[in-house]
CSV table of C-alpha atoms in Angstrom, one decimal:
chain,number,residue,atom,x,y,z
Z,218,GLY,CA,14.5,55.2,-116.3
Z,219,ASP,CA,12.8,56.8,-119.1
Z,220,SER,CA,11.5,55.0,-121.9
Z,221,VAL,CA,10.0,55.0,-125.7
Z,222,THR,CA,8.0,53.0,-127.3
Z,223,GLN,CA,7.0,52.3,-130.8
Z,224,MET,CA,3.9,50.9,-133.4
Z,225,GLU,CA,6.1,48.0,-134.7
Z,226,GLY,CA,6.6,47.5,-137.5
Z,227,PRO,CA,6.7,47.4,-141.1
Z,228,VAL,CA,3.9,49.6,-142.3
Z,229,THR,CA,2.6,49.4,-145.8
Z,230,LEU,CA,0.8,52.2,-147.0
Z,231,SER,CA,-1.4,53.5,-150.1
Z,232,GLU,CA,-0.5,56.5,-151.7
Z,233,GLU,CA,-3.4,59.3,-150.0
Z,234,ALA,CA,-3.9,56.4,-147.5
Z,235,PHE,CA,-4.4,58.4,-143.4
Z,236,LEU,CA,-0.9,57.2,-141.3
Z,237,THR,CA,-0.8,57.3,-137.8
Z,238,ILE,CA,1.9,55.6,-136.1
Z,239,ASN,CA,1.5,55.0,-132.4
Z,240,CYS,CA,4.0,56.9,-129.7
Z,241,THR,CA,4.1,56.2,-125.6
Z,242,TYR,CA,6.6,57.0,-123.2
Z,243,THR,CA,7.4,57.0,-119.2
Z,244,ALA,CA,10.2,59.7,-118.0
Z,245,THR,CA,9.2,61.8,-115.2
Z,246,GLY,CA,7.8,65.4,-115.1
Z,247,TYR,CA,7.7,67.2,-118.6
Z,248,PRO,CA,9.8,66.3,-121.1
Z,249,SER,CA,9.8,67.6,-124.7
Z,250,LEU,CA,8.6,64.7,-127.0
Z,251,PHE,CA,10.1,64.3,-130.9
Z,252,TRP,CA,9.9,62.7,-134.2
Z,253,TYR,CA,12.6,61.7,-136.3
Z,254,VAL,CA,12.4,60.9,-139.8
Z,255,GLN,CA,15.5,59.1,-141.8
Z,256,TYR,CA,14.5,59.4,-145.1
Z,257,PRO,CA,16.6,56.7,-147.1
Z,258,GLY,CA,20.4,56.9,-147.3
Z,259,GLU,CA,20.4,60.5,-145.0
Z,260,GLY,CA,21.0,60.8,-141.8
Z,261,LEU,CA,18.3,61.7,-139.4
Z,262,GLN,CA,16.8,65.4,-139.6
Z,263,LEU,CA,14.1,66.9,-137.3
Z,264,LEU,CA,10.4,66.0,-138.7
Z,265,LEU,CA,8.0,68.2,-135.4
Z,266,LYS,CA,8.2,68.9,-131.1
Z,267,ALA,CA,6.0,69.5,-128.5
Z,268,THR,CA,7.3,71.4,-125.7
Z,269,LYS,CA,4.8,70.3,-122.8
Z,270,ALA,CA,1.2,69.3,-122.2
Z,271,ASP,CA,-1.8,69.6,-125.6
Z,272,ASP,CA,1.2,71.5,-127.8
Z,273,LYS,CA,0.5,69.9,-131.1
Z,274,GLY,CA,4.2,69.8,-133.1
Z,275,SER,CA,3.4,69.9,-137.0
Z,276,ASN,CA,5.1,70.1,-140.0
Z,277,LYS,CA,4.9,69.0,-143.9
Z,278,GLY,CA,1.8,67.9,-143.3
Z,279,PHE,CA,2.3,65.9,-140.4
Z,280,GLU,CA,1.1,66.5,-136.4
Z,281,ALA,CA,1.6,64.9,-133.2
Z,282,THR,CA,-0.2,66.2,-129.9
Z,283,TYR,CA,1.2,65.6,-126.8
Z,284,ARG,CA,-1.1,63.9,-124.4
Z,285,LYS,CA,0.4,64.0,-120.9
Z,286,GLU,CA,-2.4,61.2,-119.4
Z,287,THR,CA,-1.7,59.0,-121.6
Z,288,THR,CA,1.3,59.4,-121.9
Z,289,SER,CA,1.3,59.4,-126.3
Z,290,PHE,CA,3.0,61.5,-129.0
Z,291,HIS,CA,1.2,59.7,-132.6
Z,292,LEU,CA,2.4,60.6,-135.1
Z,293,GLU,CA,-0.6,61.1,-138.3
Z,294,LYS,CA,-0.9,62.2,-141.6
Z,295,GLY,CA,-4.1,62.8,-143.4
Z,296,SER,CA,-2.8,61.3,-147.2
Z,297,VAL,CA,1.3,60.4,-147.5
Z,298,GLN,CA,2.9,59.9,-150.1
Z,299,VAL,CA,5.6,58.2,-151.9
Z,300,SER,CA,8.3,60.6,-150.9
Z,301,ASP,CA,7.0,60.0,-147.5
Z,302,SER,CA,8.9,56.3,-147.3
Z,303,ALA,CA,11.0,56.8,-144.4
Z,304,VAL,CA,11.7,55.1,-140.7
Z,305,TYR,CA,9.8,57.2,-138.2
Z,306,PHE,CA,11.1,57.6,-134.6
Z,307,CYS,CA,9.9,58.8,-131.5
Z,308,ALA,CA,12.3,60.6,-128.9
Z,309,LEU,CA,11.8,62.1,-125.2
Z,310,SER,CA,14.1,64.6,-123.9
Z,311,PRO,CA,14.1,64.8,-119.9
Z,312,SER,CA,13.1,68.8,-119.5
Z,313,ASN,CA,15.9,69.5,-117.7
Z,314,ALA,CA,18.9,67.6,-119.9
Z,315,GLY,CA,19.7,67.9,-123.4
Z,316,LYS,CA,20.3,63.3,-123.3
Z,317,SER,CA,17.2,61.8,-125.8
Z,318,THR,CA,15.5,59.1,-125.7
Z,319,PHE,CA,14.7,57.1,-128.8
Z,320,GLY,CA,12.2,55.2,-129.7
Z,321,ASP,CA,13.3,51.8,-132.3
Z,322,GLY,CA,11.6,53.3,-134.8
Z,323,THR,CA,9.1,52.3,-137.3
Z,324,THR,CA,9.4,51.8,-141.0
Z,325,LEU,CA,6.7,52.7,-143.7
Z,326,THR,CA,6.1,52.4,-147.0
Z,327,VAL,CA,4.4,54.7,-149.7
Z,328,LYS,CA,3.3,52.1,-153.1
Z,329,PRO,CA,1.6,54.4,-155.4
X,227,GLU,CA,24.8,76.7,-143.0
X,228,ALA,CA,26.3,74.0,-143.0
X,229,GLY,CA,25.4,70.5,-141.3
X,230,VAL,CA,26.9,68.4,-138.9
X,231,ALA,CA,30.3,66.5,-140.6
X,232,GLN,CA,31.4,62.8,-139.7
X,233,SER,CA,34.0,61.1,-141.3
X,234,PRO,CA,34.5,58.4,-143.0
X,235,ARG,CA,31.6,57.1,-144.5
X,236,TYR,CA,31.8,53.3,-144.1
X,237,LYS,CA,35.0,51.9,-142.3
X,238,ILE,CA,35.3,47.8,-142.3
X,239,ILE,CA,37.9,46.2,-139.6
X,240,GLU,CA,38.3,42.8,-137.9
X,241,LYS,CA,37.7,42.4,-134.6
X,242,ARG,CA,40.6,43.7,-132.1
X,243,GLN,CA,41.9,45.9,-134.3
X,244,SER,CA,41.4,50.5,-133.7
X,245,VAL,CA,38.4,52.6,-135.4
X,246,ALA,CA,38.3,55.6,-135.0
X,247,PHE,CA,35.5,59.0,-135.5
X,248,TRP,CA,35.3,62.3,-137.1
X,249,CYS,CA,32.5,65.0,-136.5
X,250,ASN,CA,32.6,68.3,-136.9
X,251,PRO,CA,29.4,70.4,-134.9
X,252,ILE,CA,27.3,73.0,-136.0
X,253,SER,CA,29.8,76.0,-135.6
X,254,GLY,CA,28.3,77.5,-132.2
X,255,HIS,CA,26.0,75.0,-132.1
X,256,ALA,CA,27.7,74.4,-127.3
X,257,THR,CA,26.0,70.0,-126.9
X,258,LEU,CA,27.7,67.2,-129.2
X,259,TYR,CA,26.5,63.8,-128.6
X,260,TRP,CA,27.7,60.0,-130.6
X,261,TYR,CA,25.1,57.5,-130.6
X,262,GLN,CA,25.4,54.2,-131.6
X,263,GLN,CA,22.8,53.0,-133.6
X,264,ILE,CA,22.4,49.3,-134.4
X,265,LEU,CA,20.0,48.1,-137.3
X,266,GLY,CA,16.6,47.9,-136.5
X,267,GLN,CA,16.7,49.8,-132.9
X,268,GLY,CA,16.8,53.7,-132.3
X,269,PRO,CA,19.7,55.5,-131.5
X,270,LYS,CA,21.9,54.5,-127.9
X,271,LEU,CA,23.3,57.8,-126.6
X,272,LEU,CA,27.3,57.4,-126.0
X,273,ILE,CA,28.4,60.5,-124.7
X,274,GLN,CA,27.2,64.2,-124.5
X,275,PHE,CA,29.8,66.7,-123.8
X,276,GLN,CA,29.3,70.6,-122.8
X,277,ASN,CA,31.2,72.5,-124.9
X,278,ASN,CA,35.1,70.0,-124.1
X,279,GLY,CA,33.3,68.9,-120.5
X,280,VAL,CA,31.8,65.2,-120.5
X,281,VAL,CA,27.4,65.9,-118.7
X,282,ASP,CA,26.5,62.4,-119.7
X,283,ASP,CA,29.1,59.2,-120.3
X,284,SER,CA,27.1,56.9,-118.5
X,285,GLN,CA,26.6,54.2,-121.3
X,286,LEU,CA,29.8,54.0,-122.9
X,287,PRO,CA,32.1,51.0,-122.4
X,288,LYS,CA,34.4,52.6,-120.7
X,289,ASP,CA,37.0,49.4,-121.4
X,290,ARG,CA,37.1,49.7,-125.1
X,291,PHE,CA,35.2,53.4,-125.6
X,292,SER,CA,36.9,56.4,-126.1
X,293,ALA,CA,35.7,60.5,-127.4
X,294,GLU,CA,37.3,63.4,-126.7
X,295,ARG,CA,36.1,67.0,-127.8
X,296,LEU,CA,39.1,69.6,-127.7
X,297,LYS,CA,38.4,73.1,-127.5
X,298,GLY,CA,34.9,72.6,-127.6
X,299,VAL,CA,34.2,71.9,-130.9
X,300,ASP,CA,35.8,68.9,-132.9
X,301,SER,CA,35.1,65.5,-131.7
X,302,THR,CA,36.5,62.4,-132.3
X,303,LEU,CA,35.4,58.7,-131.1
X,304,LYS,CA,37.0,55.6,-130.9
X,305,ILE,CA,37.2,51.9,-130.0
X,306,GLN,CA,40.2,49.8,-128.8
X,307,PRO,CA,40.2,46.9,-129.3
X,308,ALA,CA,36.7,46.1,-131.6
X,309,LYS,CA,34.6,43.5,-131.0
X,310,LEU,CA,32.3,42.5,-133.4
X,311,GLU,CA,28.7,43.2,-131.5
X,312,ASP,CA,30.2,46.7,-132.3
X,313,SER,CA,29.1,46.5,-136.2
X,314,ALA,CA,26.3,49.4,-135.4
X,315,VAL,CA,26.4,53.7,-137.3
X,316,TYR,CA,27.9,55.7,-134.6
X,317,LEU,CA,25.8,59.2,-135.1
X,318,CYS,CA,27.4,62.0,-134.4
X,319,ALA,CA,24.8,64.9,-133.1
X,320,SER,CA,24.4,69.0,-132.6
X,321,SER,CA,22.3,70.9,-130.3
X,322,PRO,CA,22.9,74.3,-129.5
X,323,GLY,CA,22.8,73.9,-125.8
X,324,THR,CA,19.3,75.9,-125.4
X,325,SER,CA,15.9,75.3,-123.7
X,326,VAL,CA,14.5,72.8,-125.8
X,327,TYR,CA,16.8,70.4,-127.0
X,328,GLU,CA,16.6,69.9,-130.6
X,329,GLN,CA,19.3,67.7,-132.4
X,330,TYR,CA,20.7,67.5,-135.4
X,331,PHE,CA,22.2,65.0,-137.0
X,332,GLY,CA,25.4,63.9,-139.1
X,333,PRO,CA,25.0,61.6,-142.0
X,334,GLY,CA,26.5,58.3,-139.6
X,335,THR,CA,29.7,55.9,-139.8
X,336,ARG,CA,28.3,52.6,-140.6
X,337,LEU,CA,31.5,50.6,-138.9
X,338,THR,CA,31.1,46.5,-140.5
X,339,VAL,CA,33.5,44.7,-138.2
X,340,THR,CA,34.6,41.0,-139.5
């Protein structure tokens, strides 16, 4: 079945540091890929998405590129802020269904 | 645009008791999902509705969990009887059902079973 593997956390960075959170997936066909973010005390919200190979999703300074050859969708940000502290989830949805499979999340803490 | 609403936000019950959660999706969203999120894990799909029909309930423990979506709008998820391992956050999400299934999540209900 489908699966998503994220780098284990927690990740602690200083403000303005570079962020990478690794995500790899296993799926048949051509799934859509997503990053969701969960801020403290809030529900999950979509951060960015990519629907086909080589697509780059971007939002709020975050980027991720759909790499089919390496089955990866790594999340990056050039300069993190304290307000980016949250739990980040990588997810996929099969091309023919809405059901999403989520990774276990990576907790990011950014210190001033 | 109003988001996905869920209630209650918190619930504490004893094992073997029953509990029900309510979800109101974003207006016009045809697809509704219930997820279980255990602490330290990602959300796991319990059931997916398309309008008022079930699309996927393969991971729903049907001996104790039930869900319905009357009139294709609101939905309720029930657990009866609850077990200790049911302690989790129950998330409701909806999507418009277009070709890219990005989902919009509610704040969740945190259930503690003692």
